mmCIF file of C-alpha atoms and ligand atoms in Angstrom:
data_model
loop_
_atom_site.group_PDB
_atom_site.id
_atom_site.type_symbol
_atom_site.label_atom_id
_atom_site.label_comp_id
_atom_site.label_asym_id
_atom_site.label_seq_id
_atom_site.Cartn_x
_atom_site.Cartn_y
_atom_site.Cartn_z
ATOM 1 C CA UNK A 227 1.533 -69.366 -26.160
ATOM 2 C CA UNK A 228 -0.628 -70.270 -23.161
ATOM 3 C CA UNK A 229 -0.693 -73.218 -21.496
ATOM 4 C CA UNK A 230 1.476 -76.359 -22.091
ATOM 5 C CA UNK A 231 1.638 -79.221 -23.608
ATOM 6 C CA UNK A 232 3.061 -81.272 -20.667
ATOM 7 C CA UNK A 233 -0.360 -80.212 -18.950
ATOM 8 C CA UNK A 234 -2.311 -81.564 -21.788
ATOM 9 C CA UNK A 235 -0.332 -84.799 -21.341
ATOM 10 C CA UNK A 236 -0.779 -85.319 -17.989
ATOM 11 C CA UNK A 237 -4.539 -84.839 -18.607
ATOM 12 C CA UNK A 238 -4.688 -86.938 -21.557
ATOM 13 C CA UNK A 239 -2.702 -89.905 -19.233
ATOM 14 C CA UNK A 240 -5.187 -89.141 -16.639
ATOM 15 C CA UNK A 241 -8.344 -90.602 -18.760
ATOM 16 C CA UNK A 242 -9.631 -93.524 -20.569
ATOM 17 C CA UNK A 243 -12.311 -92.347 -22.870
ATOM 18 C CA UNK A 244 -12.611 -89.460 -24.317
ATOM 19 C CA UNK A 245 -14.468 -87.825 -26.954
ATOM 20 C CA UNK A 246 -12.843 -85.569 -29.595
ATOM 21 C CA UNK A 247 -14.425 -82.653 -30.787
ATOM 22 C CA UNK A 248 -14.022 -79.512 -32.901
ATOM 23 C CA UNK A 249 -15.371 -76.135 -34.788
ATOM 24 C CA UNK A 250 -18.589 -75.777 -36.818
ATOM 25 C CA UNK A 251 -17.527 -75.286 -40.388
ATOM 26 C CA UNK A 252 -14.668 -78.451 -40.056
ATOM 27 C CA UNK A 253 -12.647 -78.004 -42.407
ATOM 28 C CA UNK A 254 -9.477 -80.411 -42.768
ATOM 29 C CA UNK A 255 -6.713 -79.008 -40.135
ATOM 30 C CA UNK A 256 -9.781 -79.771 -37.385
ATOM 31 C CA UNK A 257 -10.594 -83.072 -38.889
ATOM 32 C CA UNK A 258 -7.067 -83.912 -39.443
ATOM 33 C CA UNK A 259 -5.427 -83.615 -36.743
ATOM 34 C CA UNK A 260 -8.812 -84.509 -34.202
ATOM 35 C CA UNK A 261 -8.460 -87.556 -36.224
ATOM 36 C CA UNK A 262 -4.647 -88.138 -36.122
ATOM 37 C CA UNK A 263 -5.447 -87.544 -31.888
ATOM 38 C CA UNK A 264 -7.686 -90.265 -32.220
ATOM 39 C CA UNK A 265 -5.604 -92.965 -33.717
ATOM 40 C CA UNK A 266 -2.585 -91.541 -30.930
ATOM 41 C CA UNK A 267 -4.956 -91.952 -28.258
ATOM 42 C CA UNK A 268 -6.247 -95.614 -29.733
ATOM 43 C CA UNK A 269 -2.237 -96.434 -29.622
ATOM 44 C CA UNK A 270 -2.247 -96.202 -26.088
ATOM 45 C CA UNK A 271 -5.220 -98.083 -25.545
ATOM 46 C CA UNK A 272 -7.742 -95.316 -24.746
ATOM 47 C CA UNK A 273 -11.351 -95.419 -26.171
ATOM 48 C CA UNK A 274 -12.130 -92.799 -28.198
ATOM 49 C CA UNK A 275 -15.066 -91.006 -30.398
ATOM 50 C CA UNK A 276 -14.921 -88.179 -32.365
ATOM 51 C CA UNK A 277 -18.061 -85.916 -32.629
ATOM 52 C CA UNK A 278 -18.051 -83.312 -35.595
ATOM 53 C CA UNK A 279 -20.590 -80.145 -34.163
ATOM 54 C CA UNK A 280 -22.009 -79.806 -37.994
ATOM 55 C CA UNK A 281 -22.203 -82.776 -40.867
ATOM 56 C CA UNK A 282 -18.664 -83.513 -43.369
ATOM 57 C CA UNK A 283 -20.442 -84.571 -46.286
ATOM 58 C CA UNK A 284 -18.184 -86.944 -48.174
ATOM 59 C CA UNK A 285 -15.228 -84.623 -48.008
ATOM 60 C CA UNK A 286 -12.900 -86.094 -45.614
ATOM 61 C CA UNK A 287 -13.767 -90.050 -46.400
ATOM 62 C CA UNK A 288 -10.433 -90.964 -47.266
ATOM 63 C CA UNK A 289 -8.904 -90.226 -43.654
ATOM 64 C CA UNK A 290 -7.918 -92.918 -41.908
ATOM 65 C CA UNK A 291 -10.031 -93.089 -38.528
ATOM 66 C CA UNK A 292 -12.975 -91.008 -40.285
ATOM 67 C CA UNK A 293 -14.942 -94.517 -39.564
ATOM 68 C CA UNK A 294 -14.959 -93.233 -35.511
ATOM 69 C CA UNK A 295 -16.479 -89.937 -35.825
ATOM 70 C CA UNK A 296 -20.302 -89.396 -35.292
ATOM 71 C CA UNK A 297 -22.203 -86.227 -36.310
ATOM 72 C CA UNK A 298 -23.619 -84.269 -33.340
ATOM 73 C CA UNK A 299 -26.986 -84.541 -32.615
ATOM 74 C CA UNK A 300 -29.781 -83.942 -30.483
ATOM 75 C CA UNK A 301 -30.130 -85.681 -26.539
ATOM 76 C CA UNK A 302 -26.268 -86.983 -26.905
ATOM 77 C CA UNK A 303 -24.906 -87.651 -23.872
ATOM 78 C CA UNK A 304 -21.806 -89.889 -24.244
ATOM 79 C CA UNK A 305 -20.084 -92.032 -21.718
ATOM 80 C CA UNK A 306 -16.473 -90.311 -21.629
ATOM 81 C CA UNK A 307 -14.494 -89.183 -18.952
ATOM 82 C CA UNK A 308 -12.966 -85.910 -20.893
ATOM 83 C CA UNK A 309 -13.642 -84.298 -23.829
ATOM 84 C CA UNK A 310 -10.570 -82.727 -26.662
ATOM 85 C CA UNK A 311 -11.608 -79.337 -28.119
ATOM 86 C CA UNK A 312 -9.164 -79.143 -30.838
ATOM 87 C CA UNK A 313 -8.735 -76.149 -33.217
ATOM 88 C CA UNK A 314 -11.007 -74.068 -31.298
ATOM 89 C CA UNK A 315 -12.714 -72.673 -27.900
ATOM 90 C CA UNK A 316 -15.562 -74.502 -26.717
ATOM 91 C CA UNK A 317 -17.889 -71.526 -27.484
ATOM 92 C CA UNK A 318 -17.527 -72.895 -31.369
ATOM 93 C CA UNK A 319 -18.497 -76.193 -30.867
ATOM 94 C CA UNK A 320 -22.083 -75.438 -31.986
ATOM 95 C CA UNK A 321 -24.844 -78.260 -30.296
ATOM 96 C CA UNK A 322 -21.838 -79.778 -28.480
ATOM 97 C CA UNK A 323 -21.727 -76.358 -26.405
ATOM 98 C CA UNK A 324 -23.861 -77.222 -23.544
ATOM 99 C CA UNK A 325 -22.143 -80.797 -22.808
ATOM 100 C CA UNK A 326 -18.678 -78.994 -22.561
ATOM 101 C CA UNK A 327 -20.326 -77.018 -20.211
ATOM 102 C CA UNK A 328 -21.927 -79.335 -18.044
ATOM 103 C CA UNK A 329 -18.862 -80.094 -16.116
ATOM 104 C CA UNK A 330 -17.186 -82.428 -17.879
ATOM 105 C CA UNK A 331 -13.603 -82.186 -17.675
ATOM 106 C CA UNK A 332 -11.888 -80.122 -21.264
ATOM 107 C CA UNK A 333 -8.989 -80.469 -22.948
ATOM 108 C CA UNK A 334 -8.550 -77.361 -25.212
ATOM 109 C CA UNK A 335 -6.359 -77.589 -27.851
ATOM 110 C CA UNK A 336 -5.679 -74.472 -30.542
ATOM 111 C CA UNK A 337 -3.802 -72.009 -32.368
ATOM 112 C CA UNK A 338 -5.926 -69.571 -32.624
ATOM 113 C CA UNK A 339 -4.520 -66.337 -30.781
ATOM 114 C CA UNK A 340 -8.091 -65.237 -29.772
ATOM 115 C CA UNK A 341 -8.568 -68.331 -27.737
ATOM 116 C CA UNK A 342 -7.802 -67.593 -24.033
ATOM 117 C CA UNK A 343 -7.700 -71.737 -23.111
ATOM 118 C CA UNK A 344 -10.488 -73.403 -21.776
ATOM 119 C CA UNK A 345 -10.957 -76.136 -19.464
ATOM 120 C CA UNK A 346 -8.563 -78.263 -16.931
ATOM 121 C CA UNK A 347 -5.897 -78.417 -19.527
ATOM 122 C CA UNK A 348 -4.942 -76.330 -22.498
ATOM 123 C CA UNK A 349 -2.072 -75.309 -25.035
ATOM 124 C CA UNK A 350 -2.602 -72.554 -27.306
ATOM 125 C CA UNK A 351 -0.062 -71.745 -29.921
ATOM 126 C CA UNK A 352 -0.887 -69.167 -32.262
ATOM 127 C CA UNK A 353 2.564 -68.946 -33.918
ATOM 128 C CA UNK A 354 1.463 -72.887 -34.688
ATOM 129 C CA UNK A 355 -0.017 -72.282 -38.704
ATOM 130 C CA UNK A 356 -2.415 -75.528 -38.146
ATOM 131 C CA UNK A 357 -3.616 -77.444 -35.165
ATOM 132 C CA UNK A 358 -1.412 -80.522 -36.607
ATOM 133 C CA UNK A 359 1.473 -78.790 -36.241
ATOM 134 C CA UNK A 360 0.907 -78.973 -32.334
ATOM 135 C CA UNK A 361 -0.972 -82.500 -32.542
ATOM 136 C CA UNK A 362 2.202 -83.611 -34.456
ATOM 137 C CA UNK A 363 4.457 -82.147 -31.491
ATOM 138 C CA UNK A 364 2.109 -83.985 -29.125
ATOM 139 C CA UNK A 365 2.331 -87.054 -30.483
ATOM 140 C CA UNK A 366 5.918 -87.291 -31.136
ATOM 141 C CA UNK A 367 7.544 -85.633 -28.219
ATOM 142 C CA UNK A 368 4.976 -86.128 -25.259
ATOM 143 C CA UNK A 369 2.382 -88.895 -25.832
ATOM 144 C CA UNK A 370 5.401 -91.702 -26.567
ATOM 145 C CA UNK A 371 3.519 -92.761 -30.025
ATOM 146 C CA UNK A 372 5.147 -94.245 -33.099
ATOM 147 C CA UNK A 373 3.605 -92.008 -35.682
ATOM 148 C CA UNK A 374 2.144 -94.143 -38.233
ATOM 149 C CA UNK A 375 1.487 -93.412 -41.896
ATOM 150 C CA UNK A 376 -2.528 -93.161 -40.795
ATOM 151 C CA UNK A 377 -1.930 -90.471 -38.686
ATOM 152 C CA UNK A 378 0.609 -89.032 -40.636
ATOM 153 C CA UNK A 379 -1.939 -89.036 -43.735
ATOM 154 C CA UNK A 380 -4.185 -86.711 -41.466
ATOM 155 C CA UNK A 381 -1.533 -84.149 -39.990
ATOM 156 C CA UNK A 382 -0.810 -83.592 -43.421
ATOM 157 C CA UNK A 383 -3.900 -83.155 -44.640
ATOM 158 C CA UNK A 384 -4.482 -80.639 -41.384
ATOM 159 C CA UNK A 385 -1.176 -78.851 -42.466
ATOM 160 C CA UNK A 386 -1.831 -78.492 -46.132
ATOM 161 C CA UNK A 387 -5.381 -76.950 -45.338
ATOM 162 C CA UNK A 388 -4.375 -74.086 -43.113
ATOM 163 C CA UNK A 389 -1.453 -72.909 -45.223
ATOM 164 C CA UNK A 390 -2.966 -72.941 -48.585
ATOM 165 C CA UNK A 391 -1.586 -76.343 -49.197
ATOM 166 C CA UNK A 392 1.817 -74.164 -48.133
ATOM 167 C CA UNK A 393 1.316 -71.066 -50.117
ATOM 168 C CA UNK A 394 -0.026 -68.874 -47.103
ATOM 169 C CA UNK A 395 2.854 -66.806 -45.180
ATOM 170 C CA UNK A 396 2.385 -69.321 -42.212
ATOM 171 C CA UNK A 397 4.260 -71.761 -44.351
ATOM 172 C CA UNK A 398 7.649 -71.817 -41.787
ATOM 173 C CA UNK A 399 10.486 -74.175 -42.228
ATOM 174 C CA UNK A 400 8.981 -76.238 -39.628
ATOM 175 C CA UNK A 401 5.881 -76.652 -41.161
ATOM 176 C CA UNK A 402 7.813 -77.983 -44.018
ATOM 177 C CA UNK A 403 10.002 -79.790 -42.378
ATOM 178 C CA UNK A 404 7.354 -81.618 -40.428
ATOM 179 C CA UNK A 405 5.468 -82.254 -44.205
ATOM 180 C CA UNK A 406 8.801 -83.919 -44.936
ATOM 181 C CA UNK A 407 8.606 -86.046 -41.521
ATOM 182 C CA UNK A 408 4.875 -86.679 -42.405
ATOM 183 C CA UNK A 409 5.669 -87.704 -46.464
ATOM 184 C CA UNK A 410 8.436 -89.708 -44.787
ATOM 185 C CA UNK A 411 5.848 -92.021 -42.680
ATOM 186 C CA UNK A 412 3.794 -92.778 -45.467
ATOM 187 C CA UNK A 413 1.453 -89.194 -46.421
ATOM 188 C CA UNK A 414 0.836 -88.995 -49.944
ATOM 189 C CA UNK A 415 1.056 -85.516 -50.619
ATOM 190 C CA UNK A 416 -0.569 -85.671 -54.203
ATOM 191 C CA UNK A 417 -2.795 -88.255 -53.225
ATOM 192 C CA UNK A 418 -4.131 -85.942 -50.067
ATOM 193 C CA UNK A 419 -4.204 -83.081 -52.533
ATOM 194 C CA UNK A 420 -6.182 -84.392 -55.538
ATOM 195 C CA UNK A 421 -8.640 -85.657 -52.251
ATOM 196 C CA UNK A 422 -8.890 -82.395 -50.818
ATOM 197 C CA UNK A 423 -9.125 -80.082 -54.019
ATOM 198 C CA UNK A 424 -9.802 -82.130 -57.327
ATOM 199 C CA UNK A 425 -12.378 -84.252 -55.867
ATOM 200 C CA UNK A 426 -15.667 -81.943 -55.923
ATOM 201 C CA UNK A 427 -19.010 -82.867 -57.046
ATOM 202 C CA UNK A 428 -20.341 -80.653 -60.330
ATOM 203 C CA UNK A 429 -22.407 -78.290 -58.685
ATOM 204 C CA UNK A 430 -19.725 -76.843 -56.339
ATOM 205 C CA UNK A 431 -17.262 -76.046 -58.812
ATOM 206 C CA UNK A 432 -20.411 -74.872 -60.432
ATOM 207 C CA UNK A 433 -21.393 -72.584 -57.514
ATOM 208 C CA UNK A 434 -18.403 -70.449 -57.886
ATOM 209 C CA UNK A 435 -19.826 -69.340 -61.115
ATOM 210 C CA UNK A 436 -22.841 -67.964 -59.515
ATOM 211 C CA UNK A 437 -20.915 -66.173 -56.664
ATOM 212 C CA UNK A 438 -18.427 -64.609 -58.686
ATOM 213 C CA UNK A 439 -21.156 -63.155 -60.387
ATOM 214 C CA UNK A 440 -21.623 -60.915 -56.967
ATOM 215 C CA UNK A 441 -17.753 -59.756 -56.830
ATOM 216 C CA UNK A 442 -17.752 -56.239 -55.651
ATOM 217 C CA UNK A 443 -14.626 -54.104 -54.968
ATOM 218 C CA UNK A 444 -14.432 -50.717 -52.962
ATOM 219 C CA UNK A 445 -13.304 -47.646 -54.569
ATOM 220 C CA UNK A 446 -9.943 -47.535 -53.892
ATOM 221 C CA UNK A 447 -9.403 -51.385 -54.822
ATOM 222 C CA UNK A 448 -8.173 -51.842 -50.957
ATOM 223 C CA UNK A 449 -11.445 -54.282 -50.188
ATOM 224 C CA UNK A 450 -13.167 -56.833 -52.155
ATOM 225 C CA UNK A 451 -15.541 -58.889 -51.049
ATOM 226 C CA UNK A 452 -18.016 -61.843 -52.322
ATOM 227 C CA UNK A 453 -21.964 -63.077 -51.046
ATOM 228 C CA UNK A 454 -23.228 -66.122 -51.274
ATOM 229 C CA UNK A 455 -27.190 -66.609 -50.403
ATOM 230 C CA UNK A 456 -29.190 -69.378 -49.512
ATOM 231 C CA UNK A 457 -30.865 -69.434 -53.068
ATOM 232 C CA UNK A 458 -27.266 -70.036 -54.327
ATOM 233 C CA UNK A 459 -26.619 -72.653 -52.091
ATOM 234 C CA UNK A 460 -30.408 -74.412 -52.517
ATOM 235 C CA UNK A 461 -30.247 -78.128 -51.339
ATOM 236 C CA UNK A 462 -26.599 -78.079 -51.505
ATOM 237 C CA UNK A 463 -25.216 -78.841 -48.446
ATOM 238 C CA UNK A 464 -22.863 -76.198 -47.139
ATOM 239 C CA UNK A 465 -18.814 -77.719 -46.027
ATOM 240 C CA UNK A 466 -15.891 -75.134 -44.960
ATOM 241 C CA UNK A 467 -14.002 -76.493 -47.790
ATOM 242 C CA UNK A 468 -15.911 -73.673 -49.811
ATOM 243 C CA UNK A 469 -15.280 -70.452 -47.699
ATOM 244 C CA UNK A 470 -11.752 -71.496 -48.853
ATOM 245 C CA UNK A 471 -12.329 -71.976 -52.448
ATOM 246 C CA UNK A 472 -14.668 -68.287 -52.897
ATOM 247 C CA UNK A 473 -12.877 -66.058 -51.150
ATOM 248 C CA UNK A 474 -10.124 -66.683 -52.761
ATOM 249 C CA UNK A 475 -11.250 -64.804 -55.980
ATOM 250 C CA UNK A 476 -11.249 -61.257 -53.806
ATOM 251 C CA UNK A 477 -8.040 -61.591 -52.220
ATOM 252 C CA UNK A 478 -6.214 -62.261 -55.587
ATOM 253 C CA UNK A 479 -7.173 -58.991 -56.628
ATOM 254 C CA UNK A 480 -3.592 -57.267 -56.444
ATOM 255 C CA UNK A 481 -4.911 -54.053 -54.511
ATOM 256 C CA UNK A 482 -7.385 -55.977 -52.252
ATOM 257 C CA UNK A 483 -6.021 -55.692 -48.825
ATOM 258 C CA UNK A 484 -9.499 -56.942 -47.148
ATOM 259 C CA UNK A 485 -11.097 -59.775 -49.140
ATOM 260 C CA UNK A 486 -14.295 -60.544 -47.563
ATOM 261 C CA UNK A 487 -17.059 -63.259 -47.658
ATOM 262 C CA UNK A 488 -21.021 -62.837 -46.400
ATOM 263 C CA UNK A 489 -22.608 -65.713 -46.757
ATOM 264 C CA UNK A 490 -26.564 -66.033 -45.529
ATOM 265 C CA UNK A 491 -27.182 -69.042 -43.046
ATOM 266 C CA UNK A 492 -30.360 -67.398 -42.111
ATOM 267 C CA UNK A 493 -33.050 -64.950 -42.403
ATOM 268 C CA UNK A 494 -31.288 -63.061 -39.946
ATOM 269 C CA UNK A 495 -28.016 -64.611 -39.562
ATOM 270 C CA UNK A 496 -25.131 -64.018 -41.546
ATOM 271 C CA UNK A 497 -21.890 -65.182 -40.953
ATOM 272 C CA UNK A 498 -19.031 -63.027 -42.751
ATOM 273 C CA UNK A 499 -15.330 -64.471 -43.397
ATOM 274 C CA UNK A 500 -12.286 -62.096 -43.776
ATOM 275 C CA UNK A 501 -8.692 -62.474 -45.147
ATOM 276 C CA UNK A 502 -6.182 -59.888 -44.751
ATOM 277 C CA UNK A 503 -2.899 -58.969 -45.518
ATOM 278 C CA UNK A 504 -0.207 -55.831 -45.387
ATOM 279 C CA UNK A 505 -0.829 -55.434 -41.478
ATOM 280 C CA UNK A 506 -4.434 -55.123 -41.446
ATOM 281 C CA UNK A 507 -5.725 -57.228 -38.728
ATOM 282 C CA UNK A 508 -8.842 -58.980 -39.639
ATOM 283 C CA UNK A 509 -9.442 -60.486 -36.584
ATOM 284 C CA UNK A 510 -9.956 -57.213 -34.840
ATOM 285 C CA UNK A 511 -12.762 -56.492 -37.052
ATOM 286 C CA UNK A 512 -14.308 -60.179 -36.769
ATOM 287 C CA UNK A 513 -13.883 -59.171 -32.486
ATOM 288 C CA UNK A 514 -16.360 -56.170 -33.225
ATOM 289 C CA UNK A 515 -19.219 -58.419 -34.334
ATOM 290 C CA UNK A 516 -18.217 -61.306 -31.694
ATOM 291 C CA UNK A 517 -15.874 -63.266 -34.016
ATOM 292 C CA UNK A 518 -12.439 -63.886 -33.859
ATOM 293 C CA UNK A 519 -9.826 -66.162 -35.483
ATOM 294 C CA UNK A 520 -6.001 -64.656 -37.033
ATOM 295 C CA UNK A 521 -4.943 -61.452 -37.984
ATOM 296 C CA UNK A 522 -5.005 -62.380 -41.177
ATOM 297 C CA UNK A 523 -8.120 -65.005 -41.269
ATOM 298 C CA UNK A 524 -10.819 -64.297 -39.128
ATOM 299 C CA UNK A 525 -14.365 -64.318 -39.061
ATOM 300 C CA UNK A 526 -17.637 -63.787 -36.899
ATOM 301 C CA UNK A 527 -21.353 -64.772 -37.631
ATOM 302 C CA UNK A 528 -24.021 -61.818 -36.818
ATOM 303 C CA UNK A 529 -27.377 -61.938 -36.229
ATOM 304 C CA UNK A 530 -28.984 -59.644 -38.827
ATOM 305 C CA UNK A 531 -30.275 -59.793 -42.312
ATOM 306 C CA UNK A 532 -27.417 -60.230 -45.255
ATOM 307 C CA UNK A 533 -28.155 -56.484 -46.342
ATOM 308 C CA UNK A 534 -27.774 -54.712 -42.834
ATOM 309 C CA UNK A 535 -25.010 -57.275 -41.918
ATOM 310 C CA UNK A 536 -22.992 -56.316 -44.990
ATOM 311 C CA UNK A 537 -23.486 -53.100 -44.776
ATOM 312 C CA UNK A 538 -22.406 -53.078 -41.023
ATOM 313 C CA UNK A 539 -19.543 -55.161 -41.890
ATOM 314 C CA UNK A 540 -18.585 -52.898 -45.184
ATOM 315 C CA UNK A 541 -18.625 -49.747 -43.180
ATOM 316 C CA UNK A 542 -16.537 -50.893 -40.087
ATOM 317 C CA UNK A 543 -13.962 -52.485 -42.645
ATOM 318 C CA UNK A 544 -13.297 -49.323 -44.408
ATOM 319 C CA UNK A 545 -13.097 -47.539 -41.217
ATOM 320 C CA UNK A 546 -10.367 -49.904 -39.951
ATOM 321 C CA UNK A 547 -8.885 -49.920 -43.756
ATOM 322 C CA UNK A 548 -8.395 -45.870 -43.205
ATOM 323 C CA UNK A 549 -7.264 -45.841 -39.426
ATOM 324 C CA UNK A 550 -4.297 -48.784 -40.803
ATOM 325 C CA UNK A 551 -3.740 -47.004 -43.678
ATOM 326 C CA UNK A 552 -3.017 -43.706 -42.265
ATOM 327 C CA UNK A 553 -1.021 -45.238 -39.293
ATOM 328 C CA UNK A 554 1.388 -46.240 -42.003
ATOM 329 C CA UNK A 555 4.056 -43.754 -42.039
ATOM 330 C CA UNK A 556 6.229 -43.779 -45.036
ATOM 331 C CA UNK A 557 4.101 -45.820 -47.554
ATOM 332 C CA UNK A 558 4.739 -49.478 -48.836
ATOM 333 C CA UNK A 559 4.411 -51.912 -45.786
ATOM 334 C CA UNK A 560 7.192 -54.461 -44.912
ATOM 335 C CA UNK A 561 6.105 -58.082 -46.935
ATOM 336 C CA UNK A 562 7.159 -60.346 -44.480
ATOM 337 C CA UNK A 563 6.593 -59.565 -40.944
ATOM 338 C CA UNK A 564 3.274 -58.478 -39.428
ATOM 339 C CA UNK A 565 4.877 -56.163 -37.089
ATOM 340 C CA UNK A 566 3.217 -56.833 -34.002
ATOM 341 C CA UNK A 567 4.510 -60.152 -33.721
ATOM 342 C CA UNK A 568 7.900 -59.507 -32.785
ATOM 343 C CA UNK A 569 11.135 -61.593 -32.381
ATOM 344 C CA UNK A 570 10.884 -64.554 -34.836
ATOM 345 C CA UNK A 571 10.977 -65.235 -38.157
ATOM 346 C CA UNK A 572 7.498 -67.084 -37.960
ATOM 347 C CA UNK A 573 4.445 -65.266 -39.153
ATOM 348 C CA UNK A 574 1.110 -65.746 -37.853
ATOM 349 C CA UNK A 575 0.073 -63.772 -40.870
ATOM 350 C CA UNK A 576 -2.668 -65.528 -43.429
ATOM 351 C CA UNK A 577 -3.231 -68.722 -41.700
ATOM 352 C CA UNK A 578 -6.529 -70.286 -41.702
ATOM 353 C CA UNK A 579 -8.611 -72.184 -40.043
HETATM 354 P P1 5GP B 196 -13.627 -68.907 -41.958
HETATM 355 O O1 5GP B 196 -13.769 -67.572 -42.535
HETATM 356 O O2 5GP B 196 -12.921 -69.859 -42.867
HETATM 357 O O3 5GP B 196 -14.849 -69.472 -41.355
HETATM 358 O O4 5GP B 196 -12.662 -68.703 -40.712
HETATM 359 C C1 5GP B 196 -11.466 -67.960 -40.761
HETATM 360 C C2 5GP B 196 -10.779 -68.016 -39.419
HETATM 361 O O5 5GP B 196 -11.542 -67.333 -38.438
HETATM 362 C C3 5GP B 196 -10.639 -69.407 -38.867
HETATM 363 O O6 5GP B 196 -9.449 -69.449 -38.125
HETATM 364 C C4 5GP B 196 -11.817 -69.593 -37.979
HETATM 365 O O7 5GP B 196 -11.564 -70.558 -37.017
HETATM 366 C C5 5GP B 196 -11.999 -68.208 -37.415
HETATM 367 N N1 5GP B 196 -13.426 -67.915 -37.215
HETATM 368 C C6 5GP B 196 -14.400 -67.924 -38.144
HETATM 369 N N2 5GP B 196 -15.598 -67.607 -37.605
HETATM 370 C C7 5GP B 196 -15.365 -67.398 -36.287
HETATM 371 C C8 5GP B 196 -16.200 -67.039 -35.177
HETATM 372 O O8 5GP B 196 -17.416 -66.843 -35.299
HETATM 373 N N3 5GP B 196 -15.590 -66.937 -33.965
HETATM 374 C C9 5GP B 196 -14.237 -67.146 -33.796
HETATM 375 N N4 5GP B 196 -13.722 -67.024 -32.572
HETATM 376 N N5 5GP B 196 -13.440 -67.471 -34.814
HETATM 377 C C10 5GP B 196 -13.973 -67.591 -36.034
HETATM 378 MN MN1 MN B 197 -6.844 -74.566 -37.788
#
């Protein structure tokens, strides 16, 4: 944990307009809870914006709030007096990077362990398993808002993303228990889930034909991974919801301890998703190519052609697959625990975004 959440209070008190902001890729714990900040904020009379670094598409329509956020674009310079970067650093706020920059005062708000905290206030939880969970915190114990079924609708959205719609091993008894609280002020869960994963035009569900098509596994069965290029993708626009919905397929391969996703955004640029489990820590491989994110979701984006990037990728992964493997003394790993995070019963294992 660094940083608090009294600090973030105190900041967000200190303003009157702000401007909430968030990761390239959203995906719906960023959305979610940016947008359940928003309506909080509105509660208390501040004026607020949110600004989404890279387009939504018509994913996340049925929030409540969605009707305040703008997509980023060139020569924006907003009148605000602070700026929210929720559910990542600044550094992954994509156009919006040079405006957090400028001097502007930041409110950083994560729980991703490889964020560090950025700006005049921060909280960074990385035992939290979604953003919500600490914008729900925020808003019920520290800002003094009544949490209304609009801003309940988007924590649970945020909640439901980042644990697999509470599959993942991040799925505590607080998360459910603040579900519960959040179902109790009004979320639909069914609603919320047929919106965010039985609502997909044709051609996406259609995509995953084409990339399963690509499935490769290592020798040993211990890494699978999945590409995706931009002749796959063609006009199709691109939302996090897929990185999600492909790289699934690897990591239900029962030996697959490394399920991996390389996906082309460029000529040269590639960016490559991981998933982990058993103790190997994917985020220590995304760190090698400038990445980071959980030990058990992570990712980076690299600046090389999809062949040399993969192959790059491929090799470091099975180096970090042997070095794990042969740390292990005495065979089967533990299930639950990751063993590095030690004391609780909360795991920061396979969390997402
Ligand atoms: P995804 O693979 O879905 O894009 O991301 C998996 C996890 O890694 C998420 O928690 C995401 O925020 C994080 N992540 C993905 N790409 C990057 C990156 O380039 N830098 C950092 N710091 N985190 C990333
Ligand atoms: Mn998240």
């Amino acid at each position: 944990m660094v940083g608090s959440l009294e600090r973030v209070t105190q900041a967000i008190k200190a303003y009157s307009r702000f401007l909430i902001t968030w990761h390239v890729d959203p995906d719906p714990d960023c959305v979610g809870s940016g947008l359940a900040l928003l309506l909080a904020l509105q509660a208390l009379g501040k004026e607020v914006i949110a600004v989404s670094p890279d387009p939504l598409g018509d994913w996340f329509d049925f929030l409540p709030g969605i009707e305040f956020c703008r997509v980023f674009e060139a020569g924006f310079n907003p009148p605000v007096d602070a700026v929210i970067v929720e559910d990542c650093e600044p550094d992954r706020c994509g156009g919006l990077v040079p405006f957090l920059k400028s001097g502007v005062p930041v409110i950083n708000i994560d729980h991703h362990g490889t964020n560090r905290g950025f700006g005049e206030a921060f909280y960074i939880d990385s035992q939290a398993a979604a953003t919500g969970e600490i914008v729900y915190e925020l808003i019920t114990e520290h800002m003094g808002v009544s949490l209304t079924r609009d801003m309940a609708t988007n924590l649970y959205a945020a909640l439901s993303g980042d644990t697999g719609t509470f599959r993942y091993s991040n799925t505590s008894s607080r998360v459910l228990f603040i579900a519960g609280e959040l179902a109790r002020h009004g979320a639909d869960p069914g609603a919320i889930a047929a919106h965010l994963y039985e609502n997909k035009p044709f051609e996406e569900v259609n995509l995953i034909r084409e990339v399963l098509d690509t499935l490769e596994i290592s020798p040993n069965g211990e890494m699978g991974w999945i590409t995706v290029t931009r002749m796959m993708l063609g006009e199709r626009q691109w939302s996090g919801q897929r990185s999600e919905d492909l790289i699934k397929y690897p990591r239900m391969i029962k030996t697959v301890k490394l399920a991996i996703m390389f996906r082309e955004l460029e000529l040269a640029r590639t960016k490559v998703s991981f998933r982990s489990r058993n103790n190997i820590d994917a985020s220590k491989l995304a760190r090698l190519f400038g990445g980071g994110g959980h030990m058990y979701a992570a990712g980076c984006t690299i600046d090389k052609p999809l062949p040399e990037a993969k192959a790059m990728v491929l090799e470091a992964a099975a180096e970090l697959l042997a070095a794990e493997g042969a740390g292990v003394s005495g065979g089967e790993e533990g299930k639950g625990g990751n063993g590095r995070n030690s004391g609780t019963s909360q795991t920061a294992g396979n969390d997402l975004t």
